[in-house]
Short mmCIF file of C-alpha atoms in Angstrom, two decimals:
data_model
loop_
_atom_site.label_atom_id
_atom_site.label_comp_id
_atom_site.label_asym_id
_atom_site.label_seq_id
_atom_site.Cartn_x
_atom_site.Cartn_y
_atom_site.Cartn_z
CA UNK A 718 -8.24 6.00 -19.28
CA UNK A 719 -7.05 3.98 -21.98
CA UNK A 720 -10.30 4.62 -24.30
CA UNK A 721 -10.36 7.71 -23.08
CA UNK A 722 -6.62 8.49 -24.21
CA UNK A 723 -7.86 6.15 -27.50
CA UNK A 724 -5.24 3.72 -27.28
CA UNK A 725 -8.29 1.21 -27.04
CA UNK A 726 -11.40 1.74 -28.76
CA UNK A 727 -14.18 1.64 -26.66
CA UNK A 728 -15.44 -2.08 -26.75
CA UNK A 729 -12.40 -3.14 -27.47
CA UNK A 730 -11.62 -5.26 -24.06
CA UNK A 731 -15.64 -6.77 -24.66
CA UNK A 732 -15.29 -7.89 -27.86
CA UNK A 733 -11.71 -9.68 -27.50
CA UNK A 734 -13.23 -11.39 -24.17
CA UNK A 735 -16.26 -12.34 -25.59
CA UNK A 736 -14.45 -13.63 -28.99
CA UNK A 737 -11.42 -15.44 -26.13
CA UNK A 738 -14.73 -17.50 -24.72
CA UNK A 739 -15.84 -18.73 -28.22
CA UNK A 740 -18.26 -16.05 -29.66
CA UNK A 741 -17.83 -14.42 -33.04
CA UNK A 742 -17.91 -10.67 -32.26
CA UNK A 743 -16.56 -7.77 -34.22
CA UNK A 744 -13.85 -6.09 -32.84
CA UNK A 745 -14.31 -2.40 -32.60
CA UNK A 746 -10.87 -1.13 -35.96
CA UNK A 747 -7.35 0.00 -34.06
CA UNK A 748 -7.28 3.40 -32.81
CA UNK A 749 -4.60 6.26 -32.89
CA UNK A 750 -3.25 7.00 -29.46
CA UNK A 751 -3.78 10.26 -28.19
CA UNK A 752 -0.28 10.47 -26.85
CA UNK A 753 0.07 13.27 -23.57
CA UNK A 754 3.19 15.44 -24.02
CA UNK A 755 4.78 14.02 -20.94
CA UNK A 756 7.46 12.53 -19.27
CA UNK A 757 8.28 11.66 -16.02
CA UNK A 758 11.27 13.42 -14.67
CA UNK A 759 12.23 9.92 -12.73
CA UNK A 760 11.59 6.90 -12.20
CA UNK A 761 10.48 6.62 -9.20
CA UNK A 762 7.97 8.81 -7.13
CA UNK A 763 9.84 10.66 -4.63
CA UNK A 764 10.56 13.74 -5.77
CA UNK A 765 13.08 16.52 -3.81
CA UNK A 766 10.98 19.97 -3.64
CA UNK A 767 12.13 23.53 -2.83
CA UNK A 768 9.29 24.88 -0.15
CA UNK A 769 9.59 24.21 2.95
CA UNK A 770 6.71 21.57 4.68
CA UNK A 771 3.97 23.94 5.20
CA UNK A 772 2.38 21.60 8.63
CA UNK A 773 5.16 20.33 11.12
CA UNK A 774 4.96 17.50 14.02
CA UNK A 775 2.43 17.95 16.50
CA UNK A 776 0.52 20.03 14.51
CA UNK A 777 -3.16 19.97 14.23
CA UNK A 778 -4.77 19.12 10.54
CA UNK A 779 -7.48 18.35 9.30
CA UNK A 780 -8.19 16.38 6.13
CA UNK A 781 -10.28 18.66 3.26
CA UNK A 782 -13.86 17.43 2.94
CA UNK A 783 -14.93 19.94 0.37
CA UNK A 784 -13.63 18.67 -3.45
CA UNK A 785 -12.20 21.22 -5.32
CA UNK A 786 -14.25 21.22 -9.19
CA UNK A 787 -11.63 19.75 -11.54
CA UNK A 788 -9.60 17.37 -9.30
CA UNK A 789 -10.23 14.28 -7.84
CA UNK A 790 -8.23 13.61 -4.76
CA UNK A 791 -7.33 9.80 -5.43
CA UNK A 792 -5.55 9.33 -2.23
CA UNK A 793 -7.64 10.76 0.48
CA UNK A 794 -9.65 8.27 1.82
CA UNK A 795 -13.48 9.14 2.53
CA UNK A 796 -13.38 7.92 6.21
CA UNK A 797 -11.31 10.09 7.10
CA UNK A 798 -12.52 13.69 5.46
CA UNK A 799 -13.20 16.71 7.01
CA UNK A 800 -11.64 15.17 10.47
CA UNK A 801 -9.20 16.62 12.23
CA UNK A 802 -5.93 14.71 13.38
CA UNK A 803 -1.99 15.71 14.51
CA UNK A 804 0.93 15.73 12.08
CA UNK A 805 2.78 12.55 13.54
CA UNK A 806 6.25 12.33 10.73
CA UNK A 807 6.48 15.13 7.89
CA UNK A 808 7.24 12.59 4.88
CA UNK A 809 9.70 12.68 1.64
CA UNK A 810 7.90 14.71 -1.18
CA UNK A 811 6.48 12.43 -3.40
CA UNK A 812 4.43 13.26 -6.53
CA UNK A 813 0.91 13.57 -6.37
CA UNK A 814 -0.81 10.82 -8.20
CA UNK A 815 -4.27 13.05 -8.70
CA UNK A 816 -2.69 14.83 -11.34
CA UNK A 817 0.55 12.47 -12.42
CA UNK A 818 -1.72 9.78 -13.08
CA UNK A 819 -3.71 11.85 -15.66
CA UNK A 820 -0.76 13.22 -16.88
CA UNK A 821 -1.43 16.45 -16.05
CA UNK A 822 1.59 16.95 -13.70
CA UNK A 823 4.27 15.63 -11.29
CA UNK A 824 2.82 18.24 -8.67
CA UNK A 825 5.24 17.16 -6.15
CA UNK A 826 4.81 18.03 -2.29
CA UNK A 827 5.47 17.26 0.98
CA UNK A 828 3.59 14.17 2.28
CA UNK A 829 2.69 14.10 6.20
CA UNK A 830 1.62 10.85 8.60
CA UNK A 831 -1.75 12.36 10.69
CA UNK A 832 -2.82 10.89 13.90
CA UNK A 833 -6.36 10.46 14.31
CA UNK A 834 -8.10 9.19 16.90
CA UNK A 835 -10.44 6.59 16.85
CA UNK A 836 -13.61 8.24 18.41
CA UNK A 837 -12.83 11.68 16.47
CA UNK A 838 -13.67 9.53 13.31
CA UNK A 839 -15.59 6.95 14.15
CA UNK A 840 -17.57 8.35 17.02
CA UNK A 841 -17.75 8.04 21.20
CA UNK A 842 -18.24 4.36 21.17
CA UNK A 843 -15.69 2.91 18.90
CA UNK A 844 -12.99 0.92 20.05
CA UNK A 845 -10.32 3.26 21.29
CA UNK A 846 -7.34 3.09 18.68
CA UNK A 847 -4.75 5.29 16.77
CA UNK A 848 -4.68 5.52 12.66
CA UNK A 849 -2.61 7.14 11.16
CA UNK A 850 -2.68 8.34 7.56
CA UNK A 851 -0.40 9.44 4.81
CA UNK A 852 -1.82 13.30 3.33
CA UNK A 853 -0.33 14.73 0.30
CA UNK A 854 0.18 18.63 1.48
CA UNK A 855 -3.18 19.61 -0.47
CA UNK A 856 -5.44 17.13 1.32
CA UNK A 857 -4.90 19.31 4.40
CA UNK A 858 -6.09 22.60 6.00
CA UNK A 859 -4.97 24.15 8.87
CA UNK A 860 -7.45 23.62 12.18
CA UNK A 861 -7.49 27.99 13.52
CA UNK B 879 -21.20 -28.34 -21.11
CA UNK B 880 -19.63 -25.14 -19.89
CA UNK B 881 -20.77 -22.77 -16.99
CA UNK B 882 -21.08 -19.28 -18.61
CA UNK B 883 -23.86 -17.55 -19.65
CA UNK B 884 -24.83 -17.29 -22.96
CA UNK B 885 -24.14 -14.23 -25.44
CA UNK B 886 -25.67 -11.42 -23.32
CA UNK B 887 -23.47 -12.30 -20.22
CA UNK B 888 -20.79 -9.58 -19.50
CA UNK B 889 -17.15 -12.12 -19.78
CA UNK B 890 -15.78 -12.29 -16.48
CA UNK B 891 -12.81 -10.79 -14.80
CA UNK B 892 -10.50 -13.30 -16.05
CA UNK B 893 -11.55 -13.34 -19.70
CA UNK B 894 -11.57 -9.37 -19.99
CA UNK B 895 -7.96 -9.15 -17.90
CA UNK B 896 -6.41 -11.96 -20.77
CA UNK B 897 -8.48 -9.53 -23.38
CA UNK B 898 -6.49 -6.50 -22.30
CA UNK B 899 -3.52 -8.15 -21.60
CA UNK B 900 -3.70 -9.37 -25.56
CA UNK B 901 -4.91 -6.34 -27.13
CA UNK B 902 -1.97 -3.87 -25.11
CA UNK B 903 0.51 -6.88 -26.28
CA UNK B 904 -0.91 -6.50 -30.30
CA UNK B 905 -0.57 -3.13 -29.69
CA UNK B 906 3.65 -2.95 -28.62
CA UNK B 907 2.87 -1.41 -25.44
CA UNK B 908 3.16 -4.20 -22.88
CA UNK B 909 5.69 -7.52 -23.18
CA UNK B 910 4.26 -10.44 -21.58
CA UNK B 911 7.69 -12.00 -21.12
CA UNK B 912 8.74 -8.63 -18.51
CA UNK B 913 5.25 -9.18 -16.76
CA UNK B 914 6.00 -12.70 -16.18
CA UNK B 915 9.25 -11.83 -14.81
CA UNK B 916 7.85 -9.39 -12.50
CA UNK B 917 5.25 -12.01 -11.31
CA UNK B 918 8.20 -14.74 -11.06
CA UNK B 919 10.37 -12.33 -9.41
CA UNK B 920 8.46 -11.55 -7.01
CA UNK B 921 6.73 -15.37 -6.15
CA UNK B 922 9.77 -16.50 -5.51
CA UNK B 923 13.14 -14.70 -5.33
CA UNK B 924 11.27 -11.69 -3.18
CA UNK B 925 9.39 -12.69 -0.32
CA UNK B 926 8.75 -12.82 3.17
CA UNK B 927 12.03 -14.30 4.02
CA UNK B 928 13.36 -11.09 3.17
CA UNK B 929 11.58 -9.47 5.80
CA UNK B 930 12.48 -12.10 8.66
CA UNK B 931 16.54 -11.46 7.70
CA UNK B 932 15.76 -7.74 8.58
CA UNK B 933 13.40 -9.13 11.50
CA UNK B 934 15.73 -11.36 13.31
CA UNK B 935 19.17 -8.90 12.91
CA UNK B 936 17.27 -5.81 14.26
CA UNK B 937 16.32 -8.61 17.62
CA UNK B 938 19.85 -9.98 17.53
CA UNK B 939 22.10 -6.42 16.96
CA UNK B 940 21.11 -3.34 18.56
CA UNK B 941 22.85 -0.86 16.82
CA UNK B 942 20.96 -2.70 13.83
CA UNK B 943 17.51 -1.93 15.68
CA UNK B 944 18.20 1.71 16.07
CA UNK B 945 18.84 2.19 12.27
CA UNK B 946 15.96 0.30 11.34
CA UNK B 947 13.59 2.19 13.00
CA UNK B 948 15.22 5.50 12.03
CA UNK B 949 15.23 4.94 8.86
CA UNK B 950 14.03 2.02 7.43
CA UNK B 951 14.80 2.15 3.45
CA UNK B 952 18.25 2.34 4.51
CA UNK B 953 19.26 -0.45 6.70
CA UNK B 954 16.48 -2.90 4.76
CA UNK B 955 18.52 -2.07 1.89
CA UNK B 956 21.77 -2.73 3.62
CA UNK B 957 21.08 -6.27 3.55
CA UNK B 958 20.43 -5.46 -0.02
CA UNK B 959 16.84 -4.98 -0.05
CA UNK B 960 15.03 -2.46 -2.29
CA UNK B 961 12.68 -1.61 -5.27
CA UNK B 962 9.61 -1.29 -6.39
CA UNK B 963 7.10 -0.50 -3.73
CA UNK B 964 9.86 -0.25 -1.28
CA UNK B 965 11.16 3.29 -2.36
CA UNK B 966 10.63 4.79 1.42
CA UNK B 967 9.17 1.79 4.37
CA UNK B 968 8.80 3.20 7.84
CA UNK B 969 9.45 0.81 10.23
CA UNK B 970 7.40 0.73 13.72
CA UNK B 971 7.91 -1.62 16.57
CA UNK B 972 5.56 -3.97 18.45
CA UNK B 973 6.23 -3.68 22.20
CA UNK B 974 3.80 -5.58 25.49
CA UNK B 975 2.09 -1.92 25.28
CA UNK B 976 2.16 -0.75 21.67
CA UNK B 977 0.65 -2.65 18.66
CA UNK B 978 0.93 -1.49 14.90
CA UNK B 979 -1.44 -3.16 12.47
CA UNK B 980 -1.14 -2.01 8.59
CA UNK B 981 -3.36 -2.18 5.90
CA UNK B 982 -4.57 0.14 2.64
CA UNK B 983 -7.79 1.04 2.64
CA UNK B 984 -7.78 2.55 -1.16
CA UNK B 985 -5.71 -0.53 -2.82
CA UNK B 986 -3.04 -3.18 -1.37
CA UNK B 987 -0.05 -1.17 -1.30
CA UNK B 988 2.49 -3.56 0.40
CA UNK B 989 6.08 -3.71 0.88
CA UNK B 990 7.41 -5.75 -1.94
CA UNK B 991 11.05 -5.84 -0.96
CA UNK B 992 10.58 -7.30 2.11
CA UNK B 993 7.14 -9.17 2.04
CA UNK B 994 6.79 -9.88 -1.56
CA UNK B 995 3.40 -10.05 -2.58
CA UNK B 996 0.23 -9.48 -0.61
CA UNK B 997 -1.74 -12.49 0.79
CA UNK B 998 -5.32 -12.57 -0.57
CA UNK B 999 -7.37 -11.28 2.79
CA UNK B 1000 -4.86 -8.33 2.90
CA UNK B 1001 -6.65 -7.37 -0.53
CA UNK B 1002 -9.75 -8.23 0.61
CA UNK B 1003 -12.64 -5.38 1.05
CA UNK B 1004 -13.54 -6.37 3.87
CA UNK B 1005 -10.28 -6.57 6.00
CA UNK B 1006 -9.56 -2.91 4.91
CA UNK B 1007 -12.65 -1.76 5.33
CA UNK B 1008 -13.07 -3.34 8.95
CA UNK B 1009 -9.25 -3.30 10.34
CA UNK B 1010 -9.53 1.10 10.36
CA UNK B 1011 -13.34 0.66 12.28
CA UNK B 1012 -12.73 -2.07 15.08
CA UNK B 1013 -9.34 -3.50 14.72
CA UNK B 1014 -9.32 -5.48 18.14
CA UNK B 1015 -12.62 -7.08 16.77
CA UNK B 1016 -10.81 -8.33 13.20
CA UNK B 1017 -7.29 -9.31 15.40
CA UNK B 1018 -9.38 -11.35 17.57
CA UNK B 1019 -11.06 -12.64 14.53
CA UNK B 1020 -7.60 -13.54 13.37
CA UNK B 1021 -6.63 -15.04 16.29
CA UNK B 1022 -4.70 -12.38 18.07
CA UNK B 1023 -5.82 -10.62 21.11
CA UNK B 1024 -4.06 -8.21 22.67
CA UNK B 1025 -4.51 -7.09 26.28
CA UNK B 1026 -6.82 -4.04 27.34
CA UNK B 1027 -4.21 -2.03 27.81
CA UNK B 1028 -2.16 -2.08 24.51
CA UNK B 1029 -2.24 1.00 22.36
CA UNK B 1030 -3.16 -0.12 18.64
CA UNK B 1031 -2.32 2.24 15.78
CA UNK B 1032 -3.56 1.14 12.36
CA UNK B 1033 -1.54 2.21 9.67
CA UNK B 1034 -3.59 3.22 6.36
CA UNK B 1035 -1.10 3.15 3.34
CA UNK B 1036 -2.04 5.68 1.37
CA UNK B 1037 0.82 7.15 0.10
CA UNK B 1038 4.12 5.50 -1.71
CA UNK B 1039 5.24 5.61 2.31
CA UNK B 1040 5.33 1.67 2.97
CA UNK B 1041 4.80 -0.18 6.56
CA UNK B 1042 6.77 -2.90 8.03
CA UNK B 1043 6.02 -4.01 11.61
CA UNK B 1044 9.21 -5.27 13.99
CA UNK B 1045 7.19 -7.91 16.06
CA UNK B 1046 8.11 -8.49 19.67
CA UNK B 1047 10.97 -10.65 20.18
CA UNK B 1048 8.76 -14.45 22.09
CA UNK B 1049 10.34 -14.86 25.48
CA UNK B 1050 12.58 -17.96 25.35
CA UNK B 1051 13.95 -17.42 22.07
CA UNK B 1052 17.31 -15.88 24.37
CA UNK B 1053 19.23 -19.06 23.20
CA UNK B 1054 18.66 -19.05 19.40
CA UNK B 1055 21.07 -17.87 16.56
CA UNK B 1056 19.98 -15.16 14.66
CA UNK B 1057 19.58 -17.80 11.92
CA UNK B 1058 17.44 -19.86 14.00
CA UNK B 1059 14.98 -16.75 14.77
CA UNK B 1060 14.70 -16.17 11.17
CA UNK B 1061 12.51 -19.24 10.35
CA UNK B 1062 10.11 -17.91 13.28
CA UNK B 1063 8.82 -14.64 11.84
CA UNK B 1064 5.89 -14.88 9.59
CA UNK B 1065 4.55 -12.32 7.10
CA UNK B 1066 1.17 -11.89 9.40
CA UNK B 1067 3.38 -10.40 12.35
CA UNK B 1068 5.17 -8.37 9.97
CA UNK B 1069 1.84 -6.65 8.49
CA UNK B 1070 0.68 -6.92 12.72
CA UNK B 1071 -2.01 -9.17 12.56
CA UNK B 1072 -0.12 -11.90 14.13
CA UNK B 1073 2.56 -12.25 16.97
CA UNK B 1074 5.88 -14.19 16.74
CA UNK B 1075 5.49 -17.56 18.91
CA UNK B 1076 8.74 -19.52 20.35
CA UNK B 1077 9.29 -22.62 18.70
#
């Protein structure tokens, strides 16, 4: 990201860690950030938001499996995709760090702790446990 | 004689980390003197001991208990516990039946407030990858076993929620201040991968 947003040239990190062990490297000339227009509106990451939760407790869910082109969904772990598991807490809003963290938007929503069994995910002869999961509201489809 | 490779070896971890750390630094965008006030703040003002205070008042008061495990931010921060990577911690109980274990399977999120900062294995690949598969296998692996019958539910952090476990209360710890029981709870029974032993 930060070559990418060109507050490091690429090569930059190389050449300075190759030059820190002794070698004589050029160093790639200081860049011009590409600065976002963005700011966070807080500090922190929760985030209050309007709509109601769209899952409640009890509930069944399961987690998306299909990626949607453009977004990269940072938080939902691969174990656990396209399985289906039971809304266990509905969670503060938080923002979602898919887009934040590209500064392309706070996108806060509702976050929800799912229920999974063991064997649903792993298969019949796992060890029999509970996991549970934190889903940002997008990760998850409804099971009808 | 040094170890490293000659010119066509990539420079390791270390060397590109202190590279980046520099070239941010020559840059204006990071201060060197914050980060090692974050690292110092949270080595050794903000640690487990934080989490044993909230361990030992939630055995010792009742009333205590219930907040704690209804909302967790709140009475952790009422013995003036909070920030970073403590914004909202859920707090679940160990019982003889039920056992919580936590981990994050994407990073190390961890409950700074209370735990300070995350032991090395907690970070390591293969405890996260192997605690949400077969979790009695890596408990037993870590010296705990519990009984056939206990319900384990791994926690996966991976949201800004945070986990802290409440560990059983050892039998024969009726006598001891709430002082005393402090020095008994250790950061592994607080992440679940250990149990609280009487003294």
């Amino acid at each position: 990201m930060l070559t990418e947003r060109s507050v490091l040239a690429p090569g930059a990190i190389e050449a300075r860690a190759r030059n820190l062990r002794g070698e004589h490297v050029a160093e790639p000339p200081i860049t011009e950030p590409a600065r976002p227009h963005y700011a966070p509106t807080s500090e922190r990451s929760l985030r209050p938001v309007d709509a109601a939760a769209a899952f409640g407790v009890g509930e069944r869910v399961r987690a998306k499996s299909m990626s949607v082109p453009g977004h990269t969904r940072t938080r939902l772990p691969g174990y656990i995709r396209g399985h289906t598991g039971v809304v266990d807490i509905v969670q503060p809003a938080h923002v979602l760090p898919d887009t934040n963290a590209h500064f392309l938007g706070e996108n806060p929503q509702h976050v929800y702790t799912v229920r999974f069994d063991s064997r649903g995910v792993w298969g019949p002869d796992a060890e029999p446990f509970a996991l549970t999961v934190e889903m940002y509201e997008s990760y998850l489809e409804t099971t009808a | 004689m040094t170890t490293t490779g000659g010119p066509g070896d990539t420079p390791s971890v270390a060397l590109r980390t202190e590279a980046l750390e520099q070239l941010l630094t020559e840059r204006g965008l990071i201060d060197p003197k914050v980060m090692n006030e974050i690292i110092t703040q949270y080595e050794t003002n903000v640690g487990p001991l934080n989490g044993a205070k909230v361990v030992a008042k939630a055995w010792t008061d009742p009333g205590y208990r219930r907040r704690l495990l209804q909302d967790g931010t709140a009475a952790i921060r009422e013995l003036g516990f909070s920030g970073q990577q403590g914004e909202h911690i859920v707090v679940v109980e160990n019982t003889p039946t039920t056992h919580n274990v936590v981990v994050c399977t994407l990073c190390s999120c961890y409950p700074w407030p209370v735990l300070g900062l995350s032991p090395s294995w907690y970070k390591d690949p293969v405890y996260r990858a192997r605690v949400v598969r077969e979790p009695r296998t890596v408990l037993s692996a870590m010296g705990l076993e519990p009984d056939d019958d206990v319900r384990i539910t791994v926690r996966d952090s991976t949201s800004e929620v945070r986990w802290l476990v409440l560990p059983e209360r050892p039998a024969g710890t009726e006598h001891l201040s709430e002082e005393e029981l402090v020095a008994l709870v250790t950061r592994d029974a607080m992440v679940g991968v250990a149990k609280v032993t009487a003294p």
